[in-house]
mmCIF file with all atom_site columns, C-alpha atoms in Angstrom:
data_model
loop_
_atom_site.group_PDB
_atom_site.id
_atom_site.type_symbol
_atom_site.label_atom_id
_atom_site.label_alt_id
_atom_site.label_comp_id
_atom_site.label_asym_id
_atom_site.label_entity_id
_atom_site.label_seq_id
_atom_site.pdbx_PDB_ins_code
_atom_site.Cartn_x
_atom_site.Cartn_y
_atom_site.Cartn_z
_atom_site.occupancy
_atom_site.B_iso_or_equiv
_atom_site.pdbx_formal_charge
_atom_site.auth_seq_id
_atom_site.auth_comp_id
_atom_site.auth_asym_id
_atom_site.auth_atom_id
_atom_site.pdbx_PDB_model_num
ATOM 1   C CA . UNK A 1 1   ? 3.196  -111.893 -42.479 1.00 63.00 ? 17  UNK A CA 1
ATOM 2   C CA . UNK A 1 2   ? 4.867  -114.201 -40.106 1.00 76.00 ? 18  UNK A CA 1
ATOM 3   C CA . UNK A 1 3   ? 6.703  -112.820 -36.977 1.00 90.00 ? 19  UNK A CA 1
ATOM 4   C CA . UNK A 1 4   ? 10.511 -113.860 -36.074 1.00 91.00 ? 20  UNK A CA 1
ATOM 5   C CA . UNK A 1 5   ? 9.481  -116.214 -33.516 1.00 94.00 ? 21  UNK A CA 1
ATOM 6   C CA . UNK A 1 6   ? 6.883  -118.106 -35.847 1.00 94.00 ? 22  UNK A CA 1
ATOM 7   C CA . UNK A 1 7   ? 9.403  -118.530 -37.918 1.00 94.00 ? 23  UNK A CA 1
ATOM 8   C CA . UNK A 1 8   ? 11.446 -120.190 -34.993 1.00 94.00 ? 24  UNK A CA 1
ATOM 9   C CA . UNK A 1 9   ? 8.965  -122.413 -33.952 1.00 96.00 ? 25  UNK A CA 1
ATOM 10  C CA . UNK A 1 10  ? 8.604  -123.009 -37.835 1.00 95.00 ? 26  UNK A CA 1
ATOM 11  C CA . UNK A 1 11  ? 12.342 -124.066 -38.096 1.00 95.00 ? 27  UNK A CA 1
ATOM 12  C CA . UNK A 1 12  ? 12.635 -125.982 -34.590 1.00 95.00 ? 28  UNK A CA 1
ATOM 13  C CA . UNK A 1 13  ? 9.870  -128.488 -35.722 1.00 96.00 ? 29  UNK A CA 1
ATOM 14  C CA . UNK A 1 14  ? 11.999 -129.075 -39.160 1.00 96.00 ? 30  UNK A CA 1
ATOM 15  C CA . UNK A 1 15  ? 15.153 -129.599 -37.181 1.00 95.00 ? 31  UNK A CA 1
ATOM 16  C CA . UNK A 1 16  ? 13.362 -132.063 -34.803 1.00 95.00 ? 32  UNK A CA 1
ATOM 17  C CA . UNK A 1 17  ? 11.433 -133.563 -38.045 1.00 96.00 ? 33  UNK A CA 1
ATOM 18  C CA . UNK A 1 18  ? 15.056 -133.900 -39.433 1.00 96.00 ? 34  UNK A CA 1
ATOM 19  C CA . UNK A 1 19  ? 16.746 -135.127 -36.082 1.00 96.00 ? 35  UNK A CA 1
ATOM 20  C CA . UNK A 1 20  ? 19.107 -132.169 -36.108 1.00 95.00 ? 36  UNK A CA 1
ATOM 21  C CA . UNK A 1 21  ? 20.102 -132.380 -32.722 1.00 95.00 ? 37  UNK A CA 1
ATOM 22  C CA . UNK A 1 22  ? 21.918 -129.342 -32.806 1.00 95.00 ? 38  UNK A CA 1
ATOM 23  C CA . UNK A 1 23  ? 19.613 -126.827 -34.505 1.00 95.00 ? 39  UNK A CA 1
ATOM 24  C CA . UNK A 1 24  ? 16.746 -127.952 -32.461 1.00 96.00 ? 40  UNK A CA 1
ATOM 25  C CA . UNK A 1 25  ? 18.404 -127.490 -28.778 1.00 96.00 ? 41  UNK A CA 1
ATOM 26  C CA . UNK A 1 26  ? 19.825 -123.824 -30.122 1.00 95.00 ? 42  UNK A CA 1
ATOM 27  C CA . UNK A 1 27  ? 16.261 -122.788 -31.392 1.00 96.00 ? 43  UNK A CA 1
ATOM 28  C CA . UNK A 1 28  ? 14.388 -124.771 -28.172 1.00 96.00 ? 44  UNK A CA 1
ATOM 29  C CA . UNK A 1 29  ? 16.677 -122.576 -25.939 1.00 95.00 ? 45  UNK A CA 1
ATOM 30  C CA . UNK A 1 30  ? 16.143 -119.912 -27.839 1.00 95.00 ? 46  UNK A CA 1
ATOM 31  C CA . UNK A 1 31  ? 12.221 -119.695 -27.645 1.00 95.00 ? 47  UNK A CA 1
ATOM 32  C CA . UNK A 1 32  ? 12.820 -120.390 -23.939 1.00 95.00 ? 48  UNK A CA 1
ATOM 33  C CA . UNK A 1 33  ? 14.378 -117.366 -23.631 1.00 95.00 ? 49  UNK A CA 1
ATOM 34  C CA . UNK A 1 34  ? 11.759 -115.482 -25.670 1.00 94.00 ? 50  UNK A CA 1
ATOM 35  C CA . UNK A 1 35  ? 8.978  -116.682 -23.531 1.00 94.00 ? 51  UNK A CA 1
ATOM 36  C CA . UNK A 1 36  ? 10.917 -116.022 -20.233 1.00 94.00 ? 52  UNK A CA 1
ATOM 37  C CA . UNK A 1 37  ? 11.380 -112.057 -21.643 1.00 92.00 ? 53  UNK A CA 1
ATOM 38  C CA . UNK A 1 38  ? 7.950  -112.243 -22.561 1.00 92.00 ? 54  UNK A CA 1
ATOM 39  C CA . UNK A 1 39  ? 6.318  -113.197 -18.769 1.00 92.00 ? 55  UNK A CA 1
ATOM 40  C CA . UNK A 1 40  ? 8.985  -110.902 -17.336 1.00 88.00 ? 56  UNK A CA 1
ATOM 41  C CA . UNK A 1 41  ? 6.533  -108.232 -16.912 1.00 83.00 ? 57  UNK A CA 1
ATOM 42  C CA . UNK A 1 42  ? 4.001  -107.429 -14.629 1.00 87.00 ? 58  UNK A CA 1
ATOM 43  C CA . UNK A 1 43  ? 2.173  -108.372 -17.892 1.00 88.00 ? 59  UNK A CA 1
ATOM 44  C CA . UNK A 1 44  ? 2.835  -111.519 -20.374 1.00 88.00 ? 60  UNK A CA 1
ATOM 45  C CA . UNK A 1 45  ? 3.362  -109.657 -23.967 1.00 91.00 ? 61  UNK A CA 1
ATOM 46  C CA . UNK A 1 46  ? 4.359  -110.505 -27.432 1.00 90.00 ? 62  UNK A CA 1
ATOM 47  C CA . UNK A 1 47  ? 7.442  -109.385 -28.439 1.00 88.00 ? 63  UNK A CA 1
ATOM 48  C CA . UNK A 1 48  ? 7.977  -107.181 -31.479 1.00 89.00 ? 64  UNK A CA 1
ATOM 49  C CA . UNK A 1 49  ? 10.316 -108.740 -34.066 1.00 88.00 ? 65  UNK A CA 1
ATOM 50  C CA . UNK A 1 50  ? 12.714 -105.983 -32.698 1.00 86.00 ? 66  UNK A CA 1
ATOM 51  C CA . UNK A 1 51  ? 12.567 -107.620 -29.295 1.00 88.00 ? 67  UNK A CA 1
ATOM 52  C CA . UNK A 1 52  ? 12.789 -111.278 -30.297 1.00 91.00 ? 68  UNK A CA 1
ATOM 53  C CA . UNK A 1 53  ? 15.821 -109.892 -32.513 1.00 90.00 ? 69  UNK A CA 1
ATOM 54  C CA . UNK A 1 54  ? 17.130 -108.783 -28.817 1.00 88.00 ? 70  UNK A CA 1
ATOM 55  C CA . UNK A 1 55  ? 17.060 -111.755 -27.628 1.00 91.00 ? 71  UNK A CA 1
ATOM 56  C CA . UNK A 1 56  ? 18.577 -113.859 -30.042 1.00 92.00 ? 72  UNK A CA 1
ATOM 57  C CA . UNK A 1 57  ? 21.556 -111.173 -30.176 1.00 89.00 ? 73  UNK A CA 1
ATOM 58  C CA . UNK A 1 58  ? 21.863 -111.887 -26.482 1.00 91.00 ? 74  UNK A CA 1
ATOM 59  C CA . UNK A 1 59  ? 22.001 -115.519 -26.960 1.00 94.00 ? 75  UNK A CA 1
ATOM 60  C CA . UNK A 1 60  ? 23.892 -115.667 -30.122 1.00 91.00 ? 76  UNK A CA 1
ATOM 61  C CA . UNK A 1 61  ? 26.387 -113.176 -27.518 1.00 89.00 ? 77  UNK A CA 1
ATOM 62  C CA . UNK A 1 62  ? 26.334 -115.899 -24.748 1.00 94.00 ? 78  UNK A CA 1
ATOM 63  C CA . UNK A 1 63  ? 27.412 -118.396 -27.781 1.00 94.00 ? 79  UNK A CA 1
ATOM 64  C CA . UNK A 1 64  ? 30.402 -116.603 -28.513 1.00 92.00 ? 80  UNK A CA 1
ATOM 65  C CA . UNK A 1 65  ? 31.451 -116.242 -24.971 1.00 93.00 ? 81  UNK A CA 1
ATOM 66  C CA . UNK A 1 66  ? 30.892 -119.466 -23.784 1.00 95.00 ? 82  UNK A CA 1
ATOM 67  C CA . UNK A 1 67  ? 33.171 -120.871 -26.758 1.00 93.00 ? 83  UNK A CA 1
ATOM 68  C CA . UNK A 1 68  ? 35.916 -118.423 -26.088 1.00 93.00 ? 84  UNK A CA 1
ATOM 69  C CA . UNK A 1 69  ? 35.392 -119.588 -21.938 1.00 95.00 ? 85  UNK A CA 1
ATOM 70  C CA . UNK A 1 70  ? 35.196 -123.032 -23.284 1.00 95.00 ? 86  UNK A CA 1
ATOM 71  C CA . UNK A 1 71  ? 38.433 -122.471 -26.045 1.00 94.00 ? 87  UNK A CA 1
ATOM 72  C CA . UNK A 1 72  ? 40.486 -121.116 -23.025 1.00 94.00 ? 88  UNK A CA 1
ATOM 73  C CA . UNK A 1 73  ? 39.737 -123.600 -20.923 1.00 95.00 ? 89  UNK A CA 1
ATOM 74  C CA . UNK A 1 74  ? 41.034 -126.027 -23.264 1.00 95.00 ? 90  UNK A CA 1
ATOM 75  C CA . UNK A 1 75  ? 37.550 -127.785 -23.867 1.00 95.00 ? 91  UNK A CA 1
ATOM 76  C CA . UNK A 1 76  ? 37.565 -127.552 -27.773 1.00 93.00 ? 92  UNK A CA 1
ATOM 77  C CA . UNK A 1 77  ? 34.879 -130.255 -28.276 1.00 95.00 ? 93  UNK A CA 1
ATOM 78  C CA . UNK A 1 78  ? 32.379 -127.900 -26.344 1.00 95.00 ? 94  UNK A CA 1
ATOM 79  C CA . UNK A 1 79  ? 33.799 -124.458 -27.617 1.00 94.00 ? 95  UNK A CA 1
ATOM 80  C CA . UNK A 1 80  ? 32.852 -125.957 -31.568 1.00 94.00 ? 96  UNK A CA 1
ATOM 81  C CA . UNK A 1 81  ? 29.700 -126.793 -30.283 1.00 95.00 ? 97  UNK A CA 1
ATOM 82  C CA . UNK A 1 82  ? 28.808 -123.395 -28.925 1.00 95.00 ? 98  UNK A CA 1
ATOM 83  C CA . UNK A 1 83  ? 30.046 -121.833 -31.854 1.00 94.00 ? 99  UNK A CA 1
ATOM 84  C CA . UNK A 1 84  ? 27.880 -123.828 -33.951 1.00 94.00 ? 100 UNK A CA 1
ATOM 85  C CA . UNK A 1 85  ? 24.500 -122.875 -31.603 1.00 95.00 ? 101 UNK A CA 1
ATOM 86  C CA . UNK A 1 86  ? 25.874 -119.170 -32.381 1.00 92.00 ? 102 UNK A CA 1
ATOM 87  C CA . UNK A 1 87  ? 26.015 -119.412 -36.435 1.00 92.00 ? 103 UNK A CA 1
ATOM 88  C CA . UNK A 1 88  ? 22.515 -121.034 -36.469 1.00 93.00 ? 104 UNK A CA 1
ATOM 89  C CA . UNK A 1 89  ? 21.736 -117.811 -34.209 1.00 92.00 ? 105 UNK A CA 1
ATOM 90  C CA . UNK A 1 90  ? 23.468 -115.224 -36.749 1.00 88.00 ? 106 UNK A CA 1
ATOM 91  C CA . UNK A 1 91  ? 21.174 -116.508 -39.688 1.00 90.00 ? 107 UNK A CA 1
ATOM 92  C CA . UNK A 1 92  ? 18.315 -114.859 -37.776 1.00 91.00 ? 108 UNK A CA 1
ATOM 93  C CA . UNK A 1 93  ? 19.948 -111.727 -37.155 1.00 85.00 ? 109 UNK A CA 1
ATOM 94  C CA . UNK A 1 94  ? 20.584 -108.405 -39.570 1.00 83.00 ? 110 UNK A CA 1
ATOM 95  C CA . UNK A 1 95  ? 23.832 -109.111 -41.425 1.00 82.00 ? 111 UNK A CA 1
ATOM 96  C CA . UNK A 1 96  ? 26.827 -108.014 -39.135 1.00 80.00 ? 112 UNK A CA 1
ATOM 97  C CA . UNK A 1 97  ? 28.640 -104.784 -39.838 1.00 83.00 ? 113 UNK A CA 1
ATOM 98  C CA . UNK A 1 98  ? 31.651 -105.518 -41.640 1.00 84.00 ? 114 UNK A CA 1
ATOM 99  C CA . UNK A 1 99  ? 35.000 -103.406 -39.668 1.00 85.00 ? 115 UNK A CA 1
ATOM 100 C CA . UNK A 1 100 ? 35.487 -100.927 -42.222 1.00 87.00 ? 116 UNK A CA 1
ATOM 101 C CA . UNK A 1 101 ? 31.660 -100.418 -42.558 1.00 89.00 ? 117 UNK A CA 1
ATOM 102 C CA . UNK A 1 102 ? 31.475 -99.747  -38.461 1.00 85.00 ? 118 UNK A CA 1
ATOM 103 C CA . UNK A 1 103 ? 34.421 -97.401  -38.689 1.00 88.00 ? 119 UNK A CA 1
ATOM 104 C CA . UNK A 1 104 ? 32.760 -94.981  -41.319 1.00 90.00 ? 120 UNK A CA 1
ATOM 105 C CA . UNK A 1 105 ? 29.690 -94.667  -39.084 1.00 87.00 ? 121 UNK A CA 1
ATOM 106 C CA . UNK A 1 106 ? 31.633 -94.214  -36.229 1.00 87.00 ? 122 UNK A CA 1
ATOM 107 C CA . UNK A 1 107 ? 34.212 -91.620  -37.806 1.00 87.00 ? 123 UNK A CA 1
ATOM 108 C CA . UNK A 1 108 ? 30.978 -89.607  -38.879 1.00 89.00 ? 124 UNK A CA 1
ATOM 109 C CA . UNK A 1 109 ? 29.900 -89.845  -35.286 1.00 86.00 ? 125 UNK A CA 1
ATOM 110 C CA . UNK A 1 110 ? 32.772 -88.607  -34.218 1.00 83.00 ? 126 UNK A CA 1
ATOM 111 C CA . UNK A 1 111 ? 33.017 -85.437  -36.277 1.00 86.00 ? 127 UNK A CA 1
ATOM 112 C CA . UNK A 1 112 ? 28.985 -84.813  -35.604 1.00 85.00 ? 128 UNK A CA 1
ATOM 113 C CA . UNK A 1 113 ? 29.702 -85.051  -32.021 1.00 83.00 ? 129 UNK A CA 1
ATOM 114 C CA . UNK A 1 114 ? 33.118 -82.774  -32.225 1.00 82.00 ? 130 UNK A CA 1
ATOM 115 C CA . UNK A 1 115 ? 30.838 -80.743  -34.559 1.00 82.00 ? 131 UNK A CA 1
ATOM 116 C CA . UNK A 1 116 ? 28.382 -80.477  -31.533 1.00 81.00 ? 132 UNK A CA 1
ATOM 117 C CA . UNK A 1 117 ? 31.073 -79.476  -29.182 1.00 80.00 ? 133 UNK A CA 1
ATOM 118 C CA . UNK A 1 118 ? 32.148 -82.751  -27.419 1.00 74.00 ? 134 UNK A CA 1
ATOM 119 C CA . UNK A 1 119 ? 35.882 -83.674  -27.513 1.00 74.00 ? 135 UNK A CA 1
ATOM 120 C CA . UNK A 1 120 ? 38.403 -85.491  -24.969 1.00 70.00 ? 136 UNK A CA 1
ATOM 121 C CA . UNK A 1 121 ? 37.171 -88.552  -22.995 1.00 68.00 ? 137 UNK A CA 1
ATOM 122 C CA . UNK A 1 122 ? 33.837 -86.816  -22.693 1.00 73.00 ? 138 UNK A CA 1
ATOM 123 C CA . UNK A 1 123 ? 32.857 -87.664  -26.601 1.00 81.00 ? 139 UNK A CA 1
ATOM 124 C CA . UNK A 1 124 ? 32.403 -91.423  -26.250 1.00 80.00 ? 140 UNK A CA 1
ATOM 125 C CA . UNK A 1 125 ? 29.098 -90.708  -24.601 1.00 81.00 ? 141 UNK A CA 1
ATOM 126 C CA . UNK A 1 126 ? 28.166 -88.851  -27.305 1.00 83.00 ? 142 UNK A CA 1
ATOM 127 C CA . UNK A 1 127 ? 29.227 -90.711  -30.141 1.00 83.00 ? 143 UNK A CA 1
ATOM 128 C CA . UNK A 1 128 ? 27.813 -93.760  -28.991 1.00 84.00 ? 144 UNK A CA 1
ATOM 129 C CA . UNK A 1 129 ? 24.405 -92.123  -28.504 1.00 84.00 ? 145 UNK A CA 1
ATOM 130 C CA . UNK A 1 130 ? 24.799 -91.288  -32.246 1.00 85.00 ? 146 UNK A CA 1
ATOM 131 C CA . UNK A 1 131 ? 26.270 -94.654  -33.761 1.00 85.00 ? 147 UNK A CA 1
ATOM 132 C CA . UNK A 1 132 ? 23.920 -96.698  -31.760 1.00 83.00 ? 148 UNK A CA 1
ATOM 133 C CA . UNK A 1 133 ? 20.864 -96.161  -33.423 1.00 82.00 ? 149 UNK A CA 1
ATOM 134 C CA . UNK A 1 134 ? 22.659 -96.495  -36.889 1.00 84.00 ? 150 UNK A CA 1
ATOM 135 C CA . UNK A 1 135 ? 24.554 -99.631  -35.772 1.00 82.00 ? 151 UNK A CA 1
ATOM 136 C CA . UNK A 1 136 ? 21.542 -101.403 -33.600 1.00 77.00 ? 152 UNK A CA 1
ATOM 137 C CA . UNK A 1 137 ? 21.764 -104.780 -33.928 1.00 73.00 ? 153 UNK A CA 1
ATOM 138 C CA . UNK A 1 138 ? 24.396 -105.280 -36.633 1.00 79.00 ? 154 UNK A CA 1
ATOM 139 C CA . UNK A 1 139 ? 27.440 -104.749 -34.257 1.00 81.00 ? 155 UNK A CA 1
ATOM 140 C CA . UNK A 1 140 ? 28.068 -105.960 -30.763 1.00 79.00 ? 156 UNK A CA 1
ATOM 141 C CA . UNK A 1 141 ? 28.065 -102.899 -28.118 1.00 79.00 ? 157 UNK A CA 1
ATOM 142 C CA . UNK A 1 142 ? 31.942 -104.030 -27.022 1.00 81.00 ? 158 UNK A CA 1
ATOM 143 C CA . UNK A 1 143 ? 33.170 -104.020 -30.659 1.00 85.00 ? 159 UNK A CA 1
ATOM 144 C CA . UNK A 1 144 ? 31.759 -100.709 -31.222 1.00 84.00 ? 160 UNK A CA 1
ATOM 145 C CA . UNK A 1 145 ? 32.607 -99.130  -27.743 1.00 84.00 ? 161 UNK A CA 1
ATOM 146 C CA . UNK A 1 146 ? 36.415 -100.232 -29.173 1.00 86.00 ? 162 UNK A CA 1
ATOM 147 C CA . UNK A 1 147 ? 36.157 -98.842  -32.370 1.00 86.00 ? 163 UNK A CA 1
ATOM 148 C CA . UNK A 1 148 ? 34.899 -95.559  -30.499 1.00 84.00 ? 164 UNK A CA 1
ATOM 149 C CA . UNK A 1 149 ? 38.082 -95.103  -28.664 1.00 84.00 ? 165 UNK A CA 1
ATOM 150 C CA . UNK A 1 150 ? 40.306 -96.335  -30.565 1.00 83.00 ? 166 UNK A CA 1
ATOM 151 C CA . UNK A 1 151 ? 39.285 -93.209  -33.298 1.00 82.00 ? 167 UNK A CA 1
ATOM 152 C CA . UNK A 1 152 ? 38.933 -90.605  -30.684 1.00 79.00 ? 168 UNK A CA 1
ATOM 153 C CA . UNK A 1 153 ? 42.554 -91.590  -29.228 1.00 76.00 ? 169 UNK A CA 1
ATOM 154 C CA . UNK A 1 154 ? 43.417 -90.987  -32.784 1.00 65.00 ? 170 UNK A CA 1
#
């Protein structure tokens, strides 16, 4: 079976192969960023196709952010450009929870946690402990923290 990152280094010697600039910088800095988590121990590891799945959440998250940055600073060549290092990201990731999709899990977290006695401000704790395990990786902690209080204000 190969492993996430094999698959990476798999894919970044086709892009160079294919002089796609593009895919090969996103998937170069990419494995960078794998091997820096991996030596960030007191002991170099190999990370679990969980972790690696981590990491390229975190950089396909640093995409999005630097193109909004980017967008708002009225740099639109660079903003496409980051988007485009974050969709070559996404095709390595679980499919993204659609919004109505992340609002059924979290309206069932919310009436297991009322269920289990929390209510007010003091739920979102609670319901996030409970949609977070259902949710990991397939929705961005911010967008589900939102949809979280937006239902319990509700």
């Amino acid at each position: 079976m190969t492993t996430l990152k094999s698959k990476l280094k798999e894919d970044l010697t086709e892009a160079i192969r294919a002089r796609d600039e593009l895919r090969s910088s996103t998937l170069r800095l990419t494995l960078a960023a794998i091997t820096k988590e991996e030596v960030a121990g007191k002991q170099a590891r190999e990370l679990s196709d969980d972790e690696v799945q981590k990491v390229i959440a975190k950089e396909a998250k640093k995409r999005r952010e630097a193109a909004e940055a980017f967008e708002q600073g009225g740099r639109a060549e660079q903003a496409e450009r980051e988007k485009a290092e974050g969709v070559i990201l996404d095709a390595y990731l679980p499919q993204q929870l659609g919004d109505d999709e992340l609002k059924q899990i979290v309206a069932q977290a919310v009436e297991e946690a009322k269920a289990a006695g929390a209510e007010g401000p003091r739920a979102m704790g609670a319901v996030m402990k409970i949609v977070n395990p259902k949710v990991a990786g397939r929705a961005e902690g911010g967008r589900v923290a939102a949809v979280v209080k937006q239902l319990l204000a509700g």
